[in-house]
Coordinates of C-alpha atoms in Angstrom, one line a residue:
M1 CA 120.8 -195.2 0.0
S2 CA 122.3 -195.7 3.4
M3 CA 120.0 -197.6 5.8
I4 CA 121.8 -196.1 8.8
A5 CA 121.5 -192.5 7.6
A6 CA 117.8 -193.1 6.8
F7 CA 117.2 -194.6 10.2
Y8 CA 118.3 -191.4 12.0
G9 CA 116.0 -189.3 9.8
G10 CA 113.1 -187.8 11.9
K11 CA 114.7 -189.0 15.2
S12 CA 115.1 -187.1 18.4
I13 CA 118.5 -187.8 19.8
L14 CA 120.0 -187.1 23.3
I15 CA 123.8 -186.8 23.5
T16 CA 125.6 -186.4 26.7
G17 CA 129.2 -185.0 26.5
A18 CA 128.2 -183.2 23.2
T19 CA 130.6 -180.3 24.0
G20 CA 133.5 -182.8 24.2
F21 CA 135.8 -183.9 21.4
L22 CA 134.0 -187.1 20.5
G23 CA 130.6 -185.6 21.1
K24 CA 131.3 -182.8 18.5
V25 CA 132.4 -185.3 15.9
L26 CA 129.3 -187.4 16.6
M27 CA 127.0 -184.4 16.1
E28 CA 128.7 -183.4 13.0
K29 CA 128.4 -186.8 11.4
L30 CA 124.7 -187.0 12.3
F31 CA 123.8 -183.6 10.8
R32 CA 125.9 -184.3 7.7
T33 CA 124.5 -187.7 6.9
S34 CA 121.0 -187.3 8.3
P35 CA 120.1 -183.6 7.9
D36 CA 116.4 -184.5 8.2
L37 CA 116.8 -185.7 11.8
K38 CA 114.3 -184.0 14.1
V39 CA 116.4 -182.6 16.9
I40 CA 119.6 -183.3 18.9
Y41 CA 119.3 -182.6 22.6
V42 CA 122.6 -181.7 24.2
L43 CA 123.2 -181.5 27.9
V44 CA 125.1 -178.3 28.6
R45 CA 126.6 -177.3 31.9
P46 CA 125.7 -173.6 32.8
K47 CA 128.6 -171.3 32.4
Q48 CA 128.8 -167.8 34.0
G49 CA 128.7 -165.0 31.4
Q50 CA 127.6 -167.3 28.5
T51 CA 124.1 -168.5 27.6
L52 CA 123.4 -172.0 26.5
Q53 CA 122.7 -170.9 23.0
Q54 CA 126.0 -169.0 22.9
R55 CA 127.8 -172.1 23.8
V56 CA 126.0 -174.0 21.0
F57 CA 126.8 -171.3 18.5
Q58 CA 130.5 -171.4 19.6
I59 CA 130.6 -175.1 18.8
L60 CA 128.8 -174.7 15.4
D61 CA 131.1 -171.8 14.4
S62 CA 134.2 -174.1 14.4
K63 CA 135.7 -175.4 11.2
L64 CA 134.4 -178.9 12.0
F65 CA 130.8 -177.9 11.1
E66 CA 131.6 -176.1 7.8
K67 CA 130.3 -179.0 5.6
V68 CA 127.3 -179.4 7.9
K69 CA 126.1 -175.9 7.2
E70 CA 126.1 -176.7 3.4
V71 CA 123.8 -179.7 3.7
C72 CA 121.8 -178.5 6.8
P73 CA 121.6 -174.7 6.7
N74 CA 119.1 -174.7 9.6
V75 CA 121.4 -176.7 11.9
H76 CA 121.1 -174.1 14.7
E77 CA 117.4 -174.8 14.9
K78 CA 117.9 -178.6 15.2
I79 CA 120.1 -178.4 18.4
R80 CA 118.2 -178.0 21.7
A81 CA 120.5 -177.1 24.5
I82 CA 119.3 -178.4 27.9
S83 CA 120.8 -176.9 31.1
A84 CA 122.2 -179.8 33.1
D85 CA 124.9 -180.6 35.6
L86 CA 126.0 -184.3 35.8
N87 CA 127.3 -183.6 39.3
Q88 CA 123.8 -182.9 40.6
N89 CA 120.8 -185.2 41.4
D90 CA 118.6 -185.5 38.3
F91 CA 121.3 -183.5 36.6
A92 CA 119.5 -180.3 37.9
I93 CA 117.3 -180.4 34.8
S94 CA 114.1 -178.3 35.0
K95 CA 110.8 -180.1 35.1
E96 CA 109.8 -178.7 31.7
D97 CA 113.0 -179.8 30.0
M98 CA 112.9 -183.2 31.7
Q99 CA 109.4 -183.8 30.5
E100 CA 110.4 -182.9 26.9
L101 CA 113.4 -185.3 27.1
L102 CA 111.3 -188.1 28.5
S103 CA 108.5 -187.7 26.0
H104 CA 110.4 -187.3 22.8
T105 CA 113.8 -189.0 22.9
N106 CA 114.4 -191.9 20.5
I107 CA 118.1 -192.6 20.9
V108 CA 120.6 -191.9 23.7
F109 CA 124.3 -191.6 23.2
H110 CA 126.0 -191.4 26.5
C111 CA 129.5 -190.0 25.8
A112 CA 129.9 -187.8 29.0
A113 CA 132.7 -188.9 31.4
T114 CA 135.7 -187.5 33.2
V115 CA 138.8 -188.7 31.4
R116 CA 141.3 -187.4 33.9
F117 CA 143.5 -190.2 35.0
D118 CA 144.3 -188.5 38.4
D119 CA 140.7 -187.5 39.2
H120 CA 139.6 -187.9 42.8
L121 CA 137.6 -191.1 43.2
R122 CA 134.5 -189.3 44.5
H123 CA 134.4 -187.1 41.4
A124 CA 135.2 -190.0 39.0
V125 CA 132.4 -192.1 40.6
Q126 CA 129.9 -189.3 40.3
L127 CA 130.5 -188.7 36.6
N128 CA 131.4 -192.2 35.3
V129 CA 129.1 -194.3 37.6
T130 CA 126.4 -192.3 39.3
A131 CA 125.6 -190.2 36.3
T132 CA 125.3 -193.3 34.2
Q133 CA 122.9 -194.8 36.7
Q134 CA 120.8 -191.7 36.7
L135 CA 120.7 -191.5 32.9
L136 CA 119.5 -195.2 32.8
L137 CA 116.7 -194.3 35.2
M138 CA 115.7 -191.4 32.9
A139 CA 115.9 -193.8 29.9
S140 CA 113.6 -196.3 31.5
Q141 CA 110.9 -193.5 31.5
M142 CA 111.2 -192.8 27.8
P143 CA 108.4 -194.5 26.0
K144 CA 109.8 -193.8 22.6
L145 CA 113.3 -194.9 23.3
E146 CA 114.7 -197.3 20.7
A147 CA 118.4 -197.6 21.8
F148 CA 120.8 -196.6 24.6
I149 CA 124.4 -196.5 23.5
H150 CA 127.0 -196.2 26.3
I151 CA 130.6 -195.1 25.4
S152 CA 133.1 -196.8 27.7
T153 CA 136.8 -197.4 27.1
A154 CA 138.8 -200.4 25.9
F155 CA 141.0 -199.9 29.0
S156 CA 138.2 -200.4 31.5
N157 CA 139.7 -203.9 32.1
C158 CA 143.4 -203.0 31.4
N159 CA 144.3 -205.2 34.4
L160 CA 143.8 -208.2 31.9
K161 CA 146.0 -209.1 29.0
H162 CA 143.3 -210.5 26.8
I163 CA 139.9 -208.7 26.9
D164 CA 136.7 -210.2 25.5
E165 CA 133.6 -208.4 24.4
V166 CA 131.9 -209.0 27.8
V167 CA 131.2 -207.0 30.9
Y168 CA 133.5 -208.2 33.7
P169 CA 132.3 -208.2 37.3
C170 CA 133.9 -205.9 39.8
P171 CA 135.0 -207.1 43.3
V172 CA 132.8 -204.5 45.0
E173 CA 129.3 -203.8 43.7
P174 CA 128.8 -200.4 42.1
K175 CA 125.9 -199.6 44.4
K176 CA 128.0 -200.0 47.4
I177 CA 130.7 -197.7 45.9
I178 CA 128.1 -195.1 45.0
D179 CA 126.6 -195.2 48.5
S180 CA 129.9 -195.0 50.3
M181 CA 130.9 -191.9 48.3
E182 CA 128.0 -190.0 49.9
W183 CA 129.2 -190.3 53.5
L184 CA 132.9 -191.0 53.5
D185 CA 135.2 -188.0 53.9
D186 CA 138.0 -187.3 51.4
A187 CA 140.8 -188.6 53.7
I188 CA 139.2 -192.0 54.1
I189 CA 138.5 -192.2 50.3
D190 CA 142.1 -191.3 49.6
E191 CA 143.2 -194.1 51.9
I192 CA 141.0 -196.8 50.4
T193 CA 141.3 -195.8 46.7
P194 CA 144.5 -197.9 46.0
K195 CA 142.7 -201.0 47.6
L196 CA 139.6 -200.4 45.5
I197 CA 141.2 -199.9 42.1
G198 CA 143.5 -202.9 42.8
D199 CA 145.8 -203.6 39.8
R200 CA 144.2 -201.0 37.6
P201 CA 146.4 -197.9 37.1
N202 CA 143.9 -195.1 38.0
T203 CA 140.4 -194.1 39.0
Y204 CA 139.4 -193.5 35.4
T205 CA 139.7 -197.1 34.2
Y206 CA 138.2 -198.3 37.5
T207 CA 135.1 -196.2 37.4
K208 CA 134.6 -196.9 33.7
A209 CA 134.5 -200.6 34.6
L210 CA 132.0 -199.8 37.3
G211 CA 129.9 -197.9 34.8
E212 CA 129.7 -200.9 32.5
V213 CA 128.5 -203.1 35.4
V214 CA 125.8 -200.5 36.2
V215 CA 124.7 -200.5 32.5
Q216 CA 124.4 -204.3 32.6
Q217 CA 122.6 -204.5 35.9
E218 CA 120.2 -201.6 35.6
G219 CA 119.5 -201.5 31.9
G220 CA 116.3 -203.4 32.5
N221 CA 114.4 -204.0 29.3
L222 CA 116.2 -201.3 27.4
N223 CA 118.0 -202.0 24.1
I224 CA 121.5 -201.3 25.2
A225 CA 125.0 -201.5 23.7
I226 CA 128.5 -200.7 25.0
I227 CA 131.3 -199.4 22.9
R228 CA 134.9 -199.5 24.0
P229 CA 137.2 -197.3 22.0
S230 CA 141.0 -197.3 22.8
I231 CA 143.1 -194.1 22.6
V232 CA 140.9 -191.7 20.6
G233 CA 142.9 -189.5 18.3
A234 CA 142.4 -187.0 15.5
T235 CA 140.0 -187.7 12.6
W236 CA 141.1 -190.0 9.9
Q237 CA 138.8 -188.9 7.0
E238 CA 135.7 -187.1 8.2
P239 CA 134.8 -184.4 7.8
F240 CA 138.5 -183.8 6.9
P241 CA 141.8 -185.4 8.1
G242 CA 143.5 -184.4 11.3
W243 CA 140.8 -182.5 13.1
V244 CA 141.4 -182.4 16.9
D245 CA 140.5 -179.8 19.6
N246 CA 141.8 -181.2 22.9
L247 CA 145.1 -182.2 24.6
N248 CA 144.0 -185.8 25.4
G249 CA 145.7 -188.8 24.0
P250 CA 148.9 -188.2 21.9
S251 CA 147.9 -184.6 21.1
G252 CA 149.5 -183.1 24.2
L253 CA 152.7 -185.1 23.7
I254 CA 152.9 -184.0 20.0
I255 CA 152.6 -180.3 21.1
A256 CA 155.2 -180.7 23.8
A257 CA 157.6 -182.4 21.4
G258 CA 156.9 -180.1 18.6
K259 CA 157.5 -177.0 20.8
G260 CA 160.8 -178.4 22.0
F261 CA 159.6 -178.9 25.6
L262 CA 159.8 -182.7 25.5
R263 CA 162.9 -184.4 24.2
S264 CA 162.5 -187.9 25.6
I265 CA 159.8 -190.2 26.9
R266 CA 159.9 -193.6 28.4
A267 CA 158.0 -196.2 26.3
T268 CA 158.4 -199.7 25.1
P269 CA 159.2 -199.7 21.3
M270 CA 157.3 -202.9 20.5
A271 CA 154.3 -202.1 22.6
V272 CA 151.2 -201.6 20.4
A273 CA 150.0 -198.0 20.2
D274 CA 146.3 -198.7 20.1
L275 CA 145.2 -195.4 18.6
I276 CA 141.8 -195.1 17.0
P277 CA 140.6 -192.1 14.9
A278 CA 137.6 -190.2 16.3
D279 CA 135.6 -190.5 13.1
T280 CA 136.1 -194.3 13.2
V281 CA 134.6 -194.4 16.7
V282 CA 131.7 -192.2 15.6
N283 CA 131.0 -194.4 12.5
L284 CA 130.9 -197.5 14.7
T285 CA 128.7 -195.7 17.3
L286 CA 126.1 -194.8 14.7
A287 CA 126.1 -198.2 13.2
V288 CA 125.7 -199.8 16.6
G289 CA 122.8 -197.4 17.4
W290 CA 121.0 -198.5 14.2
Y291 CA 121.7 -202.2 14.8
T292 CA 120.6 -202.1 18.4
A293 CA 117.4 -200.3 17.6
V294 CA 116.5 -202.4 14.5
H295 CA 117.7 -205.9 15.5
R296 CA 117.1 -205.6 19.2
P297 CA 119.8 -208.2 20.5
K298 CA 118.6 -210.3 23.4
S299 CA 121.6 -209.3 25.5
T300 CA 123.8 -206.2 25.9
L301 CA 126.5 -206.4 23.2
V302 CA 130.0 -205.0 23.7
Y303 CA 131.9 -203.6 20.7
H304 CA 135.6 -203.1 20.8
C305 CA 136.8 -200.1 18.7
T306 CA 140.5 -200.8 18.6
S307 CA 143.3 -201.0 16.0
G308 CA 146.0 -203.2 17.5
N309 CA 144.5 -206.6 16.5
L310 CA 143.6 -205.6 13.0
N311 CA 146.2 -203.0 12.0
P312 CA 148.9 -202.7 14.7
C313 CA 151.3 -199.8 14.9
N314 CA 153.8 -199.9 17.8
W315 CA 155.1 -197.0 19.7
G316 CA 158.5 -197.3 18.0
K317 CA 157.1 -197.0 14.5
M318 CA 154.7 -194.2 15.6
G319 CA 157.6 -192.2 17.1
L320 CA 159.6 -192.5 13.9
Q321 CA 156.6 -191.3 11.9
V322 CA 156.1 -188.3 14.2
L323 CA 159.8 -187.5 13.8
A324 CA 159.5 -187.7 10.0
T325 CA 156.6 -185.3 10.1
F326 CA 158.4 -182.9 12.3
E327 CA 160.9 -182.4 9.5
K328 CA 158.2 -181.3 7.1
I329 CA 156.3 -178.8 9.2
P330 CA 157.1 -175.9 11.6
F331 CA 157.6 -178.1 14.6
E332 CA 160.8 -179.1 12.9
R333 CA 163.0 -181.6 14.8
A334 CA 162.1 -181.6 18.5
F335 CA 163.5 -185.0 19.3
R336 CA 167.1 -186.1 18.9
R337 CA 167.2 -188.5 15.9
P338 CA 167.1 -192.1 17.4
N339 CA 169.9 -194.6 16.9
A340 CA 169.4 -197.2 14.2
D341 CA 168.8 -200.0 16.7
F342 CA 166.1 -198.2 18.7
T343 CA 163.2 -200.4 17.4
T344 CA 165.2 -203.6 17.3
N345 CA 165.8 -203.7 21.1
N346 CA 163.9 -206.2 23.2
I347 CA 160.5 -205.2 24.7
T348 CA 162.1 -204.1 28.0
T349 CA 164.1 -201.4 26.3
H350 CA 162.9 -197.9 26.5
Y351 CA 162.2 -196.1 23.2
W352 CA 163.3 -192.7 24.6
N353 CA 165.4 -192.4 27.7
A354 CA 163.6 -190.8 30.7
V355 CA 165.4 -187.6 31.6
S356 CA 164.5 -184.7 33.8
H357 CA 163.5 -181.5 32.0
R358 CA 163.1 -179.3 35.1
A359 CA 166.6 -177.8 35.1
P360 CA 166.4 -176.5 31.5
A361 CA 162.9 -175.2 32.3
I362 CA 164.3 -173.2 35.3
I363 CA 167.0 -171.8 33.1
Y364 CA 164.5 -170.7 30.4
D365 CA 162.3 -169.1 33.1
F366 CA 165.4 -167.2 34.3
Y367 CA 165.8 -166.0 30.7
L368 CA 162.2 -164.9 30.5
R369 CA 162.6 -162.9 33.8
L370 CA 165.7 -161.2 32.4
T371 CA 163.7 -160.1 29.3
G372 CA 160.8 -158.8 31.4
R373 CA 158.4 -161.6 30.6
K374 CA 156.4 -163.9 32.9
P375 CA 158.1 -167.2 33.6
R376 CA 155.9 -170.2 32.7
M377 CA 158.2 -173.0 31.6
T378 CA 158.7 -174.7 35.0
K379 CA 154.9 -174.8 35.5
L380 CA 154.3 -176.2 32.1
M381 CA 157.1 -178.8 32.5
N382 CA 155.8 -180.0 35.8
R383 CA 152.4 -180.5 34.3
L384 CA 153.9 -182.3 31.3
L385 CA 156.0 -184.6 33.5
R386 CA 152.9 -185.4 35.6
T387 CA 151.1 -186.3 32.4
L388 CA 153.9 -188.5 31.3
S389 CA 153.9 -190.4 34.6
M390 CA 150.2 -191.1 34.1
V391 CA 150.4 -192.4 30.6
E392 CA 153.5 -194.4 31.2
Y393 CA 151.4 -197.4 32.1
F394 CA 149.7 -197.5 28.7
I395 CA 152.7 -196.9 26.5
N396 CA 154.7 -199.7 28.0
R397 CA 152.1 -202.5 27.6
S398 CA 150.1 -204.2 24.9
W399 CA 146.6 -205.7 25.1
E400 CA 144.6 -208.1 23.0
W401 CA 141.0 -207.2 22.4
S402 CA 138.6 -209.6 20.7
T403 CA 136.5 -207.9 18.0
Y404 CA 133.9 -210.6 17.1
N405 CA 130.9 -208.3 17.6
T406 CA 132.5 -205.4 15.7
E407 CA 133.3 -207.7 12.8
M408 CA 129.8 -209.2 12.9
L409 CA 128.3 -205.7 12.6
M410 CA 130.6 -204.8 9.7
S411 CA 129.4 -207.9 7.8
A412 CA 125.8 -207.0 8.5
L413 CA 126.1 -203.6 6.8
S414 CA 125.3 -203.0 3.1
P415 CA 128.2 -201.9 0.9
E416 CA 126.8 -198.4 1.0
D417 CA 126.7 -198.3 4.7
Q418 CA 130.2 -199.8 4.9
R419 CA 131.4 -196.9 2.8
V420 CA 129.4 -194.0 4.5
F421 CA 130.0 -195.4 8.0
N422 CA 133.4 -196.9 7.6
F423 CA 135.0 -198.3 10.8
D424 CA 137.3 -200.8 9.1
V425 CA 140.8 -199.8 10.5
R426 CA 142.5 -202.3 8.2
Q427 CA 142.3 -199.5 5.6
L428 CA 144.1 -197.0 7.7
N429 CA 147.6 -195.9 6.5
W430 CA 149.5 -195.0 9.6
L431 CA 152.1 -192.9 7.9
E432 CA 149.5 -190.6 6.3
Y433 CA 147.4 -190.6 9.5
I434 CA 150.2 -189.5 11.8
E435 CA 151.3 -186.8 9.4
N436 CA 147.8 -185.5 9.2
Y437 CA 147.5 -185.7 12.9
V438 CA 150.6 -183.6 13.5
L439 CA 149.4 -181.1 10.9
G440 CA 146.0 -181.0 12.5
V441 CA 147.4 -180.3 16.0
K442 CA 149.2 -177.3 14.5
K443 CA 146.3 -176.0 12.4
Y444 CA 143.2 -176.8 14.5
L445 CA 144.3 -177.1 18.1
L446 CA 147.2 -174.5 18.2
K447 CA 145.6 -172.4 15.4
E448 CA 149.1 -171.5 14.2
D449 CA 149.8 -169.9 10.8
M450 CA 152.2 -171.6 8.4
A451 CA 153.7 -168.2 8.0
G452 CA 155.2 -168.6 11.5
I453 CA 157.7 -171.2 10.4
P454 CA 160.8 -169.0 10.8
E455 CA 159.8 -167.8 14.2
A456 CA 159.0 -171.4 15.3
K457 CA 162.5 -172.5 14.2
Q458 CA 164.1 -169.7 16.2
H459 CA 162.1 -170.7 19.2
L460 CA 163.2 -174.3 18.9
K461 CA 166.8 -173.2 18.4
R462 CA 166.7 -171.3 21.7
L463 CA 165.3 -174.3 23.5
R464 CA 167.9 -176.6 22.0
N465 CA 170.7 -174.2 23.0
I466 CA 169.5 -174.1 26.6
H467 CA 169.3 -177.9 26.6
Y468 CA 172.9 -178.3 25.2
L469 CA 174.2 -175.6 27.6
F470 CA 172.8 -177.3 30.6
N471 CA 174.2 -180.7 29.5
T472 CA 177.6 -179.2 28.9
A473 CA 177.6 -177.5 32.3
L474 CA 176.5 -180.7 34.0
F475 CA 179.3 -182.6 32.3
L476 CA 181.9 -180.1 33.3
I477 CA 180.8 -180.0 36.9
A478 CA 180.8 -183.8 37.1
W479 CA 184.2 -184.0 35.5
R480 CA 185.7 -181.4 37.8
L481 CA 184.4 -183.3 40.8
L482 CA 185.8 -186.5 39.4
I483 CA 189.3 -184.9 38.9
A484 CA 189.2 -183.6 42.4
R485 CA 188.6 -187.1 43.9
S486 CA 190.4 -189.4 41.5
Q487 CA 194.2 -189.6 40.7
V488 CA 193.4 -191.7 37.6
A489 CA 191.1 -189.0 36.3
R490 CA 193.8 -186.3 36.9
N491 CA 196.4 -188.4 35.1
V492 CA 194.0 -188.8 32.1
W493 CA 193.3 -185.1 32.1
F494 CA 197.0 -184.2 32.2
F495 CA 197.7 -186.7 29.4
I496 CA 194.9 -185.1 27.2
M497 CA 196.1 -181.6 27.8

């Protein structure tokens, strides 16, 4: 019998960010392994034209929850949707709902956050720092609370090469940042943002670091733990391989490459692609929740949920595995096959050359206009290139994360719990995982039918032809200009002719 599964039986659990990718996988695992839990409270932002219950039903109707409905047929009755907005004071929760949460909650999993790298600092502070502060205040008023688990990111201190399982101080106290966001105007915030984030690449990593400091400073006597996952990807094993439902992490790049929009990307081949499956993060999260509540550590423990130090896979190897998968499924080949020495170059060499895709996109939009369809490729390409510029920092660097607490927890689990709540990434086969990831993107995210293979191939063929046509035209124009300006070039041309 799993001690962790038994622990969550009869519990009332509050999950923030439950409508997000990780939150859904967390809910699914809880219901599947502990169907006798009492209730899961989910904070849901009101949406015009859709009731809270309709939003919950929409989540439960996805393929992710198919196995849950077999072991927990009354799952709809065990989810209590609470109207809340993390951008508002007290989350705009009604008095009745607030009283219910404060009186009954046993475990809090704080997963909510803005994960946009280019988010405005005011908004990032509100969701990643102020909301965490307010949730801690709520937690301090929960008499039945046994554990508060905060989901951060392994990149909160990406300005460091080696990162330990500790909370690092920030140059400016979070309270001062929170207060300043209330009265500074946007223009001044834009001006001071680069100075505040310092050598971090964006507001996301900066505010997640601030959030950790808030947890440590304002946790009081609560039993608290912090989990730092790296790049969260599709599921590895549970409830089935390859499930994903958002464009974050590698998913957007896989789609862009598979559709033929992206033919190159700038990355360091030997840099570690620290990808971690969503179900691995969830298994560690639930194990940490149990350990924190039962063993009550004297201090706030930080757990790194990363793969690079235990089972590394670099971007060069991952790219080749994606290429191999493209040959088996409808995406077909979207990248040019790399040269044999791609992964043998030194660390400063780029895995894929950075090239501009705007001109072919403009040509394709022109084609769409001629055929009476709405042009969209230039807009998509601009968005893609903006995304690439934001992730470039992470795909050209490697980090070292210590995992002493994570390994300690693994050794503290019974063999049954190690099996049911497996977070040992040393068992992960990257070749199988990447193949299932690409298949999952097609099946669960794009919702494409395998019967569409011929049409997909034709689409890719059109995109490739446009790409080749543009390159040929560019070459001819450049050569013509060279002939016009250089006697040597003209002599070479006449000799060839």
